[in-house]
PDB file of C-alpha atoms and ligand atoms in Angstrom:
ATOM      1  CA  UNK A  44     -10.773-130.783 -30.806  1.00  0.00           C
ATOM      2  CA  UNK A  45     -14.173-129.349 -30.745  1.00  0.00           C
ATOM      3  CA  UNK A  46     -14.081-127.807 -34.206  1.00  0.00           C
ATOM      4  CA  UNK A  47     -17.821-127.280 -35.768  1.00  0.00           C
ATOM      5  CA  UNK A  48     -18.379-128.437 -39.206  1.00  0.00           C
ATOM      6  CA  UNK A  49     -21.318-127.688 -40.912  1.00  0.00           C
ATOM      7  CA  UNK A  50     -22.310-129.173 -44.700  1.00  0.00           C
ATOM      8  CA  UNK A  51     -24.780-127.314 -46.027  1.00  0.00           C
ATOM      9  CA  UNK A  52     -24.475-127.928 -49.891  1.00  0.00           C
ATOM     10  CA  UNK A  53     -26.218-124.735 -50.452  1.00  0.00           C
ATOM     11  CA  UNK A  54     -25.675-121.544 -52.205  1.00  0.00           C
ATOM     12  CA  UNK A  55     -27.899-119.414 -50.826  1.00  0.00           C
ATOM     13  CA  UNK A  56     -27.824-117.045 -47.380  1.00  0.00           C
ATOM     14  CA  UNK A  57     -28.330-120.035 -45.684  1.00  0.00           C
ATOM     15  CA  UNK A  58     -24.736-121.597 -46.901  1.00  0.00           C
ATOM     16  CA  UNK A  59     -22.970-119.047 -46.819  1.00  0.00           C
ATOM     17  CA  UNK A  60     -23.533-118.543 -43.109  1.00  0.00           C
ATOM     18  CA  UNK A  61     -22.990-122.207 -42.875  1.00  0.00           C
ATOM     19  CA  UNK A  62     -19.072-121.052 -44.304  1.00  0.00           C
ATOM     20  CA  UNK A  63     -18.544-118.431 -42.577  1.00  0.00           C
ATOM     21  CA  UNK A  64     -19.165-120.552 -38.865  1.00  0.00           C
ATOM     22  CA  UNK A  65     -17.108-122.722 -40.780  1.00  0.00           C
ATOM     23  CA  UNK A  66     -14.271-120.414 -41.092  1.00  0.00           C
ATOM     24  CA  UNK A  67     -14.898-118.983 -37.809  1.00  0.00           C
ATOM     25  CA  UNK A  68     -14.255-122.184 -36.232  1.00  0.00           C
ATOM     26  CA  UNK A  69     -11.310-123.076 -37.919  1.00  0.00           C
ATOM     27  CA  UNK A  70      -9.614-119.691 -36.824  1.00  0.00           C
ATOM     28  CA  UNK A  71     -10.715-120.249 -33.293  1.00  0.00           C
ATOM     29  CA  UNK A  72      -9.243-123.642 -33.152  1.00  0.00           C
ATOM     30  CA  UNK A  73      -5.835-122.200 -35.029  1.00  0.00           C
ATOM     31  CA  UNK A  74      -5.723-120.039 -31.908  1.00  0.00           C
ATOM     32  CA  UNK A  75      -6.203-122.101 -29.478  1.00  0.00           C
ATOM     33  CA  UNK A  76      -3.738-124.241 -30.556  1.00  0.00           C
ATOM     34  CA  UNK A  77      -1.304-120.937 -30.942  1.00  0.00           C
ATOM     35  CA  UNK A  78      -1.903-120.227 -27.311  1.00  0.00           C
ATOM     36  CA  UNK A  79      -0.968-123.880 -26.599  1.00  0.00           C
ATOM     37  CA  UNK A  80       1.899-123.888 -27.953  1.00  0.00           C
ATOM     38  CA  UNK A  81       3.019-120.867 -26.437  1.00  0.00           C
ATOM     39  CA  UNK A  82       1.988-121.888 -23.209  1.00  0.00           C
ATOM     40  CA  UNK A  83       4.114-124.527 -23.828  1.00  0.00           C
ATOM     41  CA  UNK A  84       7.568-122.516 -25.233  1.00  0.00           C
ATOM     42  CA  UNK A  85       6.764-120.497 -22.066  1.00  0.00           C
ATOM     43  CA  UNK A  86       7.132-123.369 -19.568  1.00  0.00           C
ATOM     44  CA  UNK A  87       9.943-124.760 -21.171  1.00  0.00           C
ATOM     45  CA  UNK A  88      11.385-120.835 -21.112  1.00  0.00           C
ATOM     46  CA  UNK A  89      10.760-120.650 -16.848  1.00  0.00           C
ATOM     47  CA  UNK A  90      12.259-124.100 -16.495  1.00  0.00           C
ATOM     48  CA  UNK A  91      15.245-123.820 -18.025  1.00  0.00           C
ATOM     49  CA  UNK A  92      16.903-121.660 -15.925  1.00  0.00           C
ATOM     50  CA  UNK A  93      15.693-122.948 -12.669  1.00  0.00           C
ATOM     51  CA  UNK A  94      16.877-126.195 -13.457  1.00  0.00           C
ATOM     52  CA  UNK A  95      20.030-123.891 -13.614  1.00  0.00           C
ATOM     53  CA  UNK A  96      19.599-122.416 -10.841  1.00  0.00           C
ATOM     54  CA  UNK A  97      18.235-125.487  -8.882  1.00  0.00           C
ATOM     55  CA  UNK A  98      21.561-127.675  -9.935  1.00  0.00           C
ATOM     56  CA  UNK A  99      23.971-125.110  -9.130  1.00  0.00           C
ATOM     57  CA  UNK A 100      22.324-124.168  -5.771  1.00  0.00           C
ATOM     58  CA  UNK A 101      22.596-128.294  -4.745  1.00  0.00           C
ATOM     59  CA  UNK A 102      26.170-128.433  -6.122  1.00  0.00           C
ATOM     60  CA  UNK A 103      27.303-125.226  -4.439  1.00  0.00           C
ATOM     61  CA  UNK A 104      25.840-126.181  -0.757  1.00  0.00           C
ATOM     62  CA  UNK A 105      27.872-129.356  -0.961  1.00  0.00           C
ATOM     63  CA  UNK A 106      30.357-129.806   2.008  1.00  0.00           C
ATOM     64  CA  UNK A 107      32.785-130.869  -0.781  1.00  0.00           C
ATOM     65  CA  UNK A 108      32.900-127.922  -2.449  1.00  0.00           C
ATOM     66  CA  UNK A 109      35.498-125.613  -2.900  1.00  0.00           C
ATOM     67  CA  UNK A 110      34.904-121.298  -1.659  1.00  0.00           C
ATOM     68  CA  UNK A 111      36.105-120.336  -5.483  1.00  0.00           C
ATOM     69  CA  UNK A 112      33.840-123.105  -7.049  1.00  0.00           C
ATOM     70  CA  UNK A 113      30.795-121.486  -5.036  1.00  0.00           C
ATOM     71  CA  UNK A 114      31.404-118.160  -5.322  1.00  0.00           C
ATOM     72  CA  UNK A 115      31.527-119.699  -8.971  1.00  0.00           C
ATOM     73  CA  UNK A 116      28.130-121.331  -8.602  1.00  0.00           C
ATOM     74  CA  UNK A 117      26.426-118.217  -7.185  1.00  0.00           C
ATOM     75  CA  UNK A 118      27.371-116.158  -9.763  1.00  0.00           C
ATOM     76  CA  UNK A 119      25.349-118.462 -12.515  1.00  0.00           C
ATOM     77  CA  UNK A 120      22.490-118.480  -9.791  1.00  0.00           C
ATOM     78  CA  UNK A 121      22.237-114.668  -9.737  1.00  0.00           C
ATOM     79  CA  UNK A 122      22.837-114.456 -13.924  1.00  0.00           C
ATOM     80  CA  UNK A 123      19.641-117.194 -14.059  1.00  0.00           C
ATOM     81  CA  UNK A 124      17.636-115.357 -12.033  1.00  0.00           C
ATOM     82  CA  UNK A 125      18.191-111.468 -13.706  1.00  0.00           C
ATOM     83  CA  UNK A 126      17.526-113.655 -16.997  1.00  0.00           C
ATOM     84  CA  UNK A 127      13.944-115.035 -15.282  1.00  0.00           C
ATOM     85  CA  UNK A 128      13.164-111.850 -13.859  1.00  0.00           C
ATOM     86  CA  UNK A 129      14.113-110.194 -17.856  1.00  0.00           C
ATOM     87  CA  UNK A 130      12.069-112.990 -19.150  1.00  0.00           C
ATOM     88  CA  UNK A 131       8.796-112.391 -16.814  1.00  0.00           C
ATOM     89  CA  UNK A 132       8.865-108.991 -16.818  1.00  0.00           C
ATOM     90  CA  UNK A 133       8.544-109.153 -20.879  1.00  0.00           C
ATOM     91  CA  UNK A 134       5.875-111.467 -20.930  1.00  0.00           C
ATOM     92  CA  UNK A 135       4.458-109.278 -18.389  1.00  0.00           C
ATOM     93  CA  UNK A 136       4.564-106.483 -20.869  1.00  0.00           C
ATOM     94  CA  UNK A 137       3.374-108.236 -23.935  1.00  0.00           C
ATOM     95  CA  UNK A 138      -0.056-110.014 -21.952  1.00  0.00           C
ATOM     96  CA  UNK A 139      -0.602-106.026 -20.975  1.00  0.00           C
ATOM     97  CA  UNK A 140      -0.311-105.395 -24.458  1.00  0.00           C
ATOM     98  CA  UNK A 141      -2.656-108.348 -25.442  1.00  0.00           C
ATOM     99  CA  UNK A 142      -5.000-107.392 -23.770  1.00  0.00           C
ATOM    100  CA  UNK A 143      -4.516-103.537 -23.969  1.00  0.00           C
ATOM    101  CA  UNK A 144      -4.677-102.885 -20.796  1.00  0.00           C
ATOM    102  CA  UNK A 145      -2.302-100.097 -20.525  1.00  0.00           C
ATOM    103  CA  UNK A 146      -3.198 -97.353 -22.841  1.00  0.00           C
ATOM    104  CA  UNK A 147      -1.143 -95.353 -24.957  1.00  0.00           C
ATOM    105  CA  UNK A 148      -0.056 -92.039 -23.658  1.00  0.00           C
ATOM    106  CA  UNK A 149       0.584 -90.265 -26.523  1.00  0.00           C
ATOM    107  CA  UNK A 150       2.171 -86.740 -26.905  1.00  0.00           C
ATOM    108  CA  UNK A 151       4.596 -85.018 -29.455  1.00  0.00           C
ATOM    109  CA  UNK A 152       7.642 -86.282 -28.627  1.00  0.00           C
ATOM    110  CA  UNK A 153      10.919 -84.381 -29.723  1.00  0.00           C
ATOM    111  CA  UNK A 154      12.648 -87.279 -31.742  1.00  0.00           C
ATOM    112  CA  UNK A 155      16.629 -86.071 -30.987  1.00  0.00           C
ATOM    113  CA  UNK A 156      15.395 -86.135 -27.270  1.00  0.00           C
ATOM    114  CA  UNK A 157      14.545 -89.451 -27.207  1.00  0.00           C
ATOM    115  CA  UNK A 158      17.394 -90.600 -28.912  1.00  0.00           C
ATOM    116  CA  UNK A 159      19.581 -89.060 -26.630  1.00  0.00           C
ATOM    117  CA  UNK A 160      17.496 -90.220 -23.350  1.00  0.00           C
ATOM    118  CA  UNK A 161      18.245 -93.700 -25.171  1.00  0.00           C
ATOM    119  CA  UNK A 162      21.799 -93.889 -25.975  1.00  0.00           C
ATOM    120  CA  UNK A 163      22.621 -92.427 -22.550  1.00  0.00           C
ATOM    121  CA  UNK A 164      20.952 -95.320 -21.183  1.00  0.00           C
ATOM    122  CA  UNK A 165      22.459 -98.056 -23.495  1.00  0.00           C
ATOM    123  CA  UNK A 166      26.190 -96.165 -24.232  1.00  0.00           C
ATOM    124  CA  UNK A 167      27.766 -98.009 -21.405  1.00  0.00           C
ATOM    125  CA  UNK A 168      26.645-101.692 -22.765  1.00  0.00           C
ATOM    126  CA  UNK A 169      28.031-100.355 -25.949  1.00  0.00           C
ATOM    127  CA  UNK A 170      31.580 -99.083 -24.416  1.00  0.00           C
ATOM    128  CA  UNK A 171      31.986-102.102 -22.329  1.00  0.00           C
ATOM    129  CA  UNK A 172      32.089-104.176 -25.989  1.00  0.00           C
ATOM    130  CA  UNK A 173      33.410-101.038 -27.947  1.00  0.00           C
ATOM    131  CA  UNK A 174      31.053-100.610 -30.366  1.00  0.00           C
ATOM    132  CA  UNK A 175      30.675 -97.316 -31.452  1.00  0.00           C
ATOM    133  CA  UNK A 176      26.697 -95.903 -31.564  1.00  0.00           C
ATOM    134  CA  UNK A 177      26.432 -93.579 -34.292  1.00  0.00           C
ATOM    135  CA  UNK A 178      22.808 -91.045 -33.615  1.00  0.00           C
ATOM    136  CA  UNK A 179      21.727 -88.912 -36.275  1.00  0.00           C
ATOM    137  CA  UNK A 180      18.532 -86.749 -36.383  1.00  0.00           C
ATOM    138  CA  UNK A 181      16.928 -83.590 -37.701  1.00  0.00           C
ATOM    139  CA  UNK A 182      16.827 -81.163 -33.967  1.00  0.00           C
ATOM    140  CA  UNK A 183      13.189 -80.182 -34.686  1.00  0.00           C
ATOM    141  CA  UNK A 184      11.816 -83.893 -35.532  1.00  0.00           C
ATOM    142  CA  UNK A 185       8.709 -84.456 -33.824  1.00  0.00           C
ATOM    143  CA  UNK A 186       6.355 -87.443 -33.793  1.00  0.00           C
ATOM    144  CA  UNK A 187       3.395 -88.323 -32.019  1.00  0.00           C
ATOM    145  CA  UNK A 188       4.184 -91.225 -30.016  1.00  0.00           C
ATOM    146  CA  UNK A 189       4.055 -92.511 -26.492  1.00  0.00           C
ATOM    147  CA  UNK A 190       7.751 -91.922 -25.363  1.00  0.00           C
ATOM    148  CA  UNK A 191       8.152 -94.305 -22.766  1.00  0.00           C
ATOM    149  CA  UNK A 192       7.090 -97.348 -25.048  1.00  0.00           C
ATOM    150  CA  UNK A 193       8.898 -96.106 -28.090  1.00  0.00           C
ATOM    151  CA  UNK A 194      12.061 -95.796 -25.461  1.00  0.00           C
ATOM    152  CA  UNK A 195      11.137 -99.996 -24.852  1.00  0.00           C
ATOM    153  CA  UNK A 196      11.150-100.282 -28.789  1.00  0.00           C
ATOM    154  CA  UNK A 197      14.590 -98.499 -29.341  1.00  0.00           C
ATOM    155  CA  UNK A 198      15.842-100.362 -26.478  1.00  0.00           C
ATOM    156  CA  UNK A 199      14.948-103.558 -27.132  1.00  0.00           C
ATOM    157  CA  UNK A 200      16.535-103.143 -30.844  1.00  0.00           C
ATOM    158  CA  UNK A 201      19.988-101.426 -30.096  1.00  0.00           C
ATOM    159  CA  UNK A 202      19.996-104.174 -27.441  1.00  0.00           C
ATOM    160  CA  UNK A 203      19.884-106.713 -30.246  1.00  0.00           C
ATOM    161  CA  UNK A 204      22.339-105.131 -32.377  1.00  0.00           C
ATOM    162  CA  UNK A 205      24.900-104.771 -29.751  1.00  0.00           C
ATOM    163  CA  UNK A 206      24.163-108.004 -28.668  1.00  0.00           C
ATOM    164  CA  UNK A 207      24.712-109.880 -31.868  1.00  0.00           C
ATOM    165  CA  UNK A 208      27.740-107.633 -33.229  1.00  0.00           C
ATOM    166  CA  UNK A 209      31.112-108.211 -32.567  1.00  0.00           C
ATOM    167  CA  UNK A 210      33.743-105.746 -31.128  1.00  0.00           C
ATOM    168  CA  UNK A 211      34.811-102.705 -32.999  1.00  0.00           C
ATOM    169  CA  UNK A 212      31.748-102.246 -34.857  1.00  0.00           C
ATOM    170  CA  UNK A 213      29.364 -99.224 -35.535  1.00  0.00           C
ATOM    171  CA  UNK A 214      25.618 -99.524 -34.668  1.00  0.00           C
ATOM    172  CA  UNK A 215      24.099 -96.210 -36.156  1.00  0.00           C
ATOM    173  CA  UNK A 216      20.218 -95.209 -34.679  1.00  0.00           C
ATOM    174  CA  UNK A 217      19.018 -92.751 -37.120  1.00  0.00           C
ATOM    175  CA  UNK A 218      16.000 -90.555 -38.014  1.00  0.00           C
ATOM    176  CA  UNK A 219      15.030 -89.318 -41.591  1.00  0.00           C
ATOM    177  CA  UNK A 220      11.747 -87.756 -42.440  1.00  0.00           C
ATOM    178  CA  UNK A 221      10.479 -89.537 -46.002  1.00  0.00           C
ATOM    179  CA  UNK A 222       7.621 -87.377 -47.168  1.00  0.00           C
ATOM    180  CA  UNK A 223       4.697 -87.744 -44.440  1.00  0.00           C
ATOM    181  CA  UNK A 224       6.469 -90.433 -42.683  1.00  0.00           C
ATOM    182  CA  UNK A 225       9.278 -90.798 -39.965  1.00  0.00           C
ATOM    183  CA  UNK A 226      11.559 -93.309 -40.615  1.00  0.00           C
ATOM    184  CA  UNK A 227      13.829 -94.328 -37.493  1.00  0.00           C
ATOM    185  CA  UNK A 228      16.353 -97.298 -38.287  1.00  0.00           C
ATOM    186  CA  UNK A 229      18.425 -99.106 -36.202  1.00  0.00           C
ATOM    187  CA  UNK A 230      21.640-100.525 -38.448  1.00  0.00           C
ATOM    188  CA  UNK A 231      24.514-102.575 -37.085  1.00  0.00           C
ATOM    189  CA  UNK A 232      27.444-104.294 -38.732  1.00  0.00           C
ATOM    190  CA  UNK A 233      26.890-108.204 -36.486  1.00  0.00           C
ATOM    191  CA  UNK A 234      26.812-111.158 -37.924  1.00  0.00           C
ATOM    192  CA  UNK A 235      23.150-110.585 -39.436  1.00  0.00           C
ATOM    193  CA  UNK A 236      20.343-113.121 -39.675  1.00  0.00           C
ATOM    194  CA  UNK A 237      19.832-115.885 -42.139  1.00  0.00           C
ATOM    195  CA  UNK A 238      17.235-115.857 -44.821  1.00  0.00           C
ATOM    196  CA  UNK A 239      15.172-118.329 -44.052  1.00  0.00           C
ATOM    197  CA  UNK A 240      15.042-117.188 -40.710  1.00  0.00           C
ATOM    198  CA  UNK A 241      13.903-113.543 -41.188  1.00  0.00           C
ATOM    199  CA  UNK A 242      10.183-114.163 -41.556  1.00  0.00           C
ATOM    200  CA  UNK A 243       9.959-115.392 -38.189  1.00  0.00           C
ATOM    201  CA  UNK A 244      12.036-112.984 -35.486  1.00  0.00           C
ATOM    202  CA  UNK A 245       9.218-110.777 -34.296  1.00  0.00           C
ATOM    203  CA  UNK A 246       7.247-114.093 -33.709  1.00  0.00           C
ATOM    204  CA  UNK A 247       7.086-114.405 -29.586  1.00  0.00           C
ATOM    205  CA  UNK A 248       9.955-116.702 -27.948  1.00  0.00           C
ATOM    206  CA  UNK A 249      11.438-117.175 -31.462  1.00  0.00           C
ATOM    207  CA  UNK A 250      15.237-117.293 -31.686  1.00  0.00           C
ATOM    208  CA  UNK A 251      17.465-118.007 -34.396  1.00  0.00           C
ATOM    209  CA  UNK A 252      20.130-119.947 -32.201  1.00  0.00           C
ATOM    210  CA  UNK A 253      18.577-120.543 -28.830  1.00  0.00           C
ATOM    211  CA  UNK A 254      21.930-120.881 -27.664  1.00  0.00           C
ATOM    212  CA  UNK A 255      23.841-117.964 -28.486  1.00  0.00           C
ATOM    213  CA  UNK A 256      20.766-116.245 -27.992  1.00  0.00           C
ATOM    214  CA  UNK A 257      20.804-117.475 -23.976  1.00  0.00           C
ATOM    215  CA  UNK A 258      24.368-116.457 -24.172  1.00  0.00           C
ATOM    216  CA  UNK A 259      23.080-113.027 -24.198  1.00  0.00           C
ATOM    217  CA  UNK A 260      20.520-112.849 -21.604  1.00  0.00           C
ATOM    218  CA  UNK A 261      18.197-113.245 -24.870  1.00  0.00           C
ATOM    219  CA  UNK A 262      14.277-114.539 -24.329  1.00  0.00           C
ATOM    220  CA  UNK A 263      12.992-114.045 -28.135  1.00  0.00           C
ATOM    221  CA  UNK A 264      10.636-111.516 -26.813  1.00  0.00           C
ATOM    222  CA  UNK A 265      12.423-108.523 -27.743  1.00  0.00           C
ATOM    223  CA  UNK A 266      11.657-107.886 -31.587  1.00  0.00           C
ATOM    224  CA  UNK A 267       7.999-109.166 -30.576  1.00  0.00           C
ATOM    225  CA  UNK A 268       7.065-106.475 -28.274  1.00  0.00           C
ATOM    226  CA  UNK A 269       8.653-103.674 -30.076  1.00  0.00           C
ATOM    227  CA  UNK A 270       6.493-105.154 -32.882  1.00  0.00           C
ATOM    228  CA  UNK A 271       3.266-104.832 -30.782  1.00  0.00           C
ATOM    229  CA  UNK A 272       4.203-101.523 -29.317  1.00  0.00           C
ATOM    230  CA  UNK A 273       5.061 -99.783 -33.195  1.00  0.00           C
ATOM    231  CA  UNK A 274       1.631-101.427 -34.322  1.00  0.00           C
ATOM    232  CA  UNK A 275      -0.524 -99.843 -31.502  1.00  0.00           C
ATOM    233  CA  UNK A 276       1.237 -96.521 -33.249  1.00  0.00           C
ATOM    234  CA  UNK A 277      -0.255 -97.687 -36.682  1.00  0.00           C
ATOM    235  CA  UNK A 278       3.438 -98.249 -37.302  1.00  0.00           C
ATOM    236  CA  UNK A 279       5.349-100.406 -39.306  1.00  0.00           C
ATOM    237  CA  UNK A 280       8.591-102.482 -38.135  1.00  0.00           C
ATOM    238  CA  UNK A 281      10.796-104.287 -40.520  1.00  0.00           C
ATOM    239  CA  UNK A 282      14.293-106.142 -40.703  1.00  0.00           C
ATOM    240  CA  UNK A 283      16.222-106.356 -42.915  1.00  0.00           C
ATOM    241  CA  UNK A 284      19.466-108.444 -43.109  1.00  0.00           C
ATOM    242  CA  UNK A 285      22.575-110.355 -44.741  1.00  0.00           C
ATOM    243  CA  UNK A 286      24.640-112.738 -42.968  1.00  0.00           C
ATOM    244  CA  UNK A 287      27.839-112.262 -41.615  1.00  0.00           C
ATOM    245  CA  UNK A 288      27.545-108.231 -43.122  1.00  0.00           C
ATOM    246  CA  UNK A 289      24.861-106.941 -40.412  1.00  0.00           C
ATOM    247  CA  UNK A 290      21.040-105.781 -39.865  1.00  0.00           C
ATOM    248  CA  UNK A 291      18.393-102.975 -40.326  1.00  0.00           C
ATOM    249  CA  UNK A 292      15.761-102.490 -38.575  1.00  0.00           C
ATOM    250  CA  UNK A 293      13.103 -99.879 -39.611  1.00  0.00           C
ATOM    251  CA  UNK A 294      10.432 -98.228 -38.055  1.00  0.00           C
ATOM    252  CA  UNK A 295       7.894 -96.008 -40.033  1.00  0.00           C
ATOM    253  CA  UNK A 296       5.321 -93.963 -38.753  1.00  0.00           C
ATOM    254  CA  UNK A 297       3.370 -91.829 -41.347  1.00  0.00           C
ATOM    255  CA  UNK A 298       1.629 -88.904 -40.088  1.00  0.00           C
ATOM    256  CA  UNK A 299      -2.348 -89.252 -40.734  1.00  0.00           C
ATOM    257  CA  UNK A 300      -1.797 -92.566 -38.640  1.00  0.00           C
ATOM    258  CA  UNK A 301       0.318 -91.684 -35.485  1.00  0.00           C
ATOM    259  CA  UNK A 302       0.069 -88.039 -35.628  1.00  0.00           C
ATOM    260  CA  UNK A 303      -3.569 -87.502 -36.652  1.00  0.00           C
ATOM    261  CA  UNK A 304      -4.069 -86.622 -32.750  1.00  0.00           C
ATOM    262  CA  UNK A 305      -1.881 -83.720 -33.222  1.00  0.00           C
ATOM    263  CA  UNK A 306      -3.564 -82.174 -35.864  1.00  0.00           C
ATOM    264  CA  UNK A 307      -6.878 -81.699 -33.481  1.00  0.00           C
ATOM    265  CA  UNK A 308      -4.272 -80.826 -30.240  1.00  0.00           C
ATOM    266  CA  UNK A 309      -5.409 -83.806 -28.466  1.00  0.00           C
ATOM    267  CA  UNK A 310      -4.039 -86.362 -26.775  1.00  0.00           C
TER     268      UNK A 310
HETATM  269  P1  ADP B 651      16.314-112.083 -28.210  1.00  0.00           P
HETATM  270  O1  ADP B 651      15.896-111.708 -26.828  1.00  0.00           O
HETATM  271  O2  ADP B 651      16.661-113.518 -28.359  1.00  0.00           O
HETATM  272  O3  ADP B 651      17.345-111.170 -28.783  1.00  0.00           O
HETATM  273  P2  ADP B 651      14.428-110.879 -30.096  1.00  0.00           P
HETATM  274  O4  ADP B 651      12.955-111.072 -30.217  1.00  0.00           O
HETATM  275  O5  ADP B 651      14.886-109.499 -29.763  1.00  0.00           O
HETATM  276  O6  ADP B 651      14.953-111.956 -29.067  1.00  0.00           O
HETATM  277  O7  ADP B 651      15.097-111.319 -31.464  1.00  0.00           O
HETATM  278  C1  ADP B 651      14.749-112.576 -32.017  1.00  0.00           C
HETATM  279  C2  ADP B 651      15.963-113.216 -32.713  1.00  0.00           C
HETATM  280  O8  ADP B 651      16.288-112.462 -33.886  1.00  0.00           O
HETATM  281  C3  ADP B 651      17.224-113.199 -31.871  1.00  0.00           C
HETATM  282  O9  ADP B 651      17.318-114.330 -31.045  1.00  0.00           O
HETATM  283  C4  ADP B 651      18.316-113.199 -32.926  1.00  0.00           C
HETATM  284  O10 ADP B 651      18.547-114.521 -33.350  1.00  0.00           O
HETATM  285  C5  ADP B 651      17.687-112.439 -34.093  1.00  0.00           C
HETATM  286  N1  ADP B 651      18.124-111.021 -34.140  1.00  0.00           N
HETATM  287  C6  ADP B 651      17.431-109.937 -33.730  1.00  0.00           C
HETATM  288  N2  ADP B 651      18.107-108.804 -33.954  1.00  0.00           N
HETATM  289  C7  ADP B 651      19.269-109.165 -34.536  1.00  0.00           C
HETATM  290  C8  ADP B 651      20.419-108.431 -35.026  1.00  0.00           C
HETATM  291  N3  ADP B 651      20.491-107.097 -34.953  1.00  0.00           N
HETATM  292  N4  ADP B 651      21.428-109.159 -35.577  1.00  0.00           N
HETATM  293  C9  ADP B 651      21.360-110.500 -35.661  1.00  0.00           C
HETATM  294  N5  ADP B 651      20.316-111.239 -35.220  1.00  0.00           N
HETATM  295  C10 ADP B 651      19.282-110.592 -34.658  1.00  0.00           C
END
């Protein structure tokens, strides 16, 4: 811990610069230790599954075991390794967006052409459970956005709500226009989040039950990028939720934020 401290029982110029290296300090140690900790979460995230995929592959080339017990094995092998691939392709995505190297292409986007770019790309997940998807939108909404990244936001959030809903439920992706803002929500019927949990799901690797969560092919990375990518907008995400009746998700973009561009024709 290399924190600075400095006491200088002053109250002049002099003291308050000594508080604000003071602060600074502090909030450069809190991050450090953020990043640590991550660092951590994300080697315990890579090692999980190859200690999957590591067991299985030992048990499987066995002269003991049986062709439907391997074919067994395999199958868990290839599931682990889509679910490492998922899982560094994401944090791929969010260092990029740390560090903003990929810029935001933004252009005025037709809103009910998205939508339907999106649920053609997610309706079979949703058929293969049967849950309905519900898309409603205004034909002439328009927002200034980069499409391809606000497809990763929708995607990552219908994902979730199909994911944690049972069969025979309605997911509805929707688009209303609230005075100067766009409001696009994402509402499902599942089995919703608890309270005390809600504050933290867009927090990176963070999963209400790691278990059910790995079930799904889930990394607790999902609701954190869409987070980053709607606040590069100048966007606003939140959830809403009740247990065991389902969740909202809602994204607002107002227009003097993500469409002042469009008002000078630029992009
Ligand atoms: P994951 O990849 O685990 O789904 P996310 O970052 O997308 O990670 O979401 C974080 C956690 O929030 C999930 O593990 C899940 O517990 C909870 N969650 C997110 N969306 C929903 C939803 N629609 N219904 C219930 N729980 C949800």
């Amino acid at each position: 811990n290399n924190e600075v401290s400095l006491h200088l029982d002053r109250n002049d110029e002099l003291g308050e610069l000594a508080n604000a290296i003071n602060t600074l300090s502090t909030d450069l140690n809190r991050l450090k230790q953020a990043r640590n900790e991550f660092l951590a979460s994300i080697s315990h995230e890579l090692r999980t599954p190859l200690t999957y995929i590591k067991g299985y592959a030992d048990i499987a080339g066995r002269p003991d075991t049986s062709d439907d017990e391997r074919r067994e094995y395999i199958d868990i092998i290839r599931e682990e390794t889509t679910h490492l691939t998922e899982l560094i392709r994401q944090l791929f995505e969010l260092a990029q967006l740390d560090h903003n190297q990929f810029s935001i292409r933004k252009e005025q986007v037709s809103i009910n052409r998205l939508f339907r770019s999106v649920a053609g790309l997610v309706r079979p997940a949703f058929d293969e459970k049967h849950i309905f998807l519900v898309v409603q939108c205004p034909p002439d909404m328009t927002a200034f956005i980069d499409p391809e990244r606000f497809q990763q936001v929708l995607l990552n959030v219908l994902d979730n709500a199909r994911k944690y809903s049972p069969e025979g439920t309605v997911v509805t992706l929707l688009a209303v226009q609230e005075e100067d803002t766009v409001v696009i929500s994402v509402s499902d019927e599942g089995e919703g989040i608890p309270e005390a949990a809600l504050p933290f799901v867009f927090e990176r690797l963070y999963r209400v039950d790691k278990s059910r969560s790995r079930q799904h092919g889930g990394s607790g990375l999902g609701l954190a990028i869409a987070k980053e990518i709607v606040e590069s907008h100048s966007g606003q995400i939140s959830i809403q939720s009740k247990q065991s009746k389902g969740t909202t998700v809602r994204i607002e973009l107002t227009r003097g934020d993500s469409f002042a561009e469009s008002a000078v024709g630029g992009r």
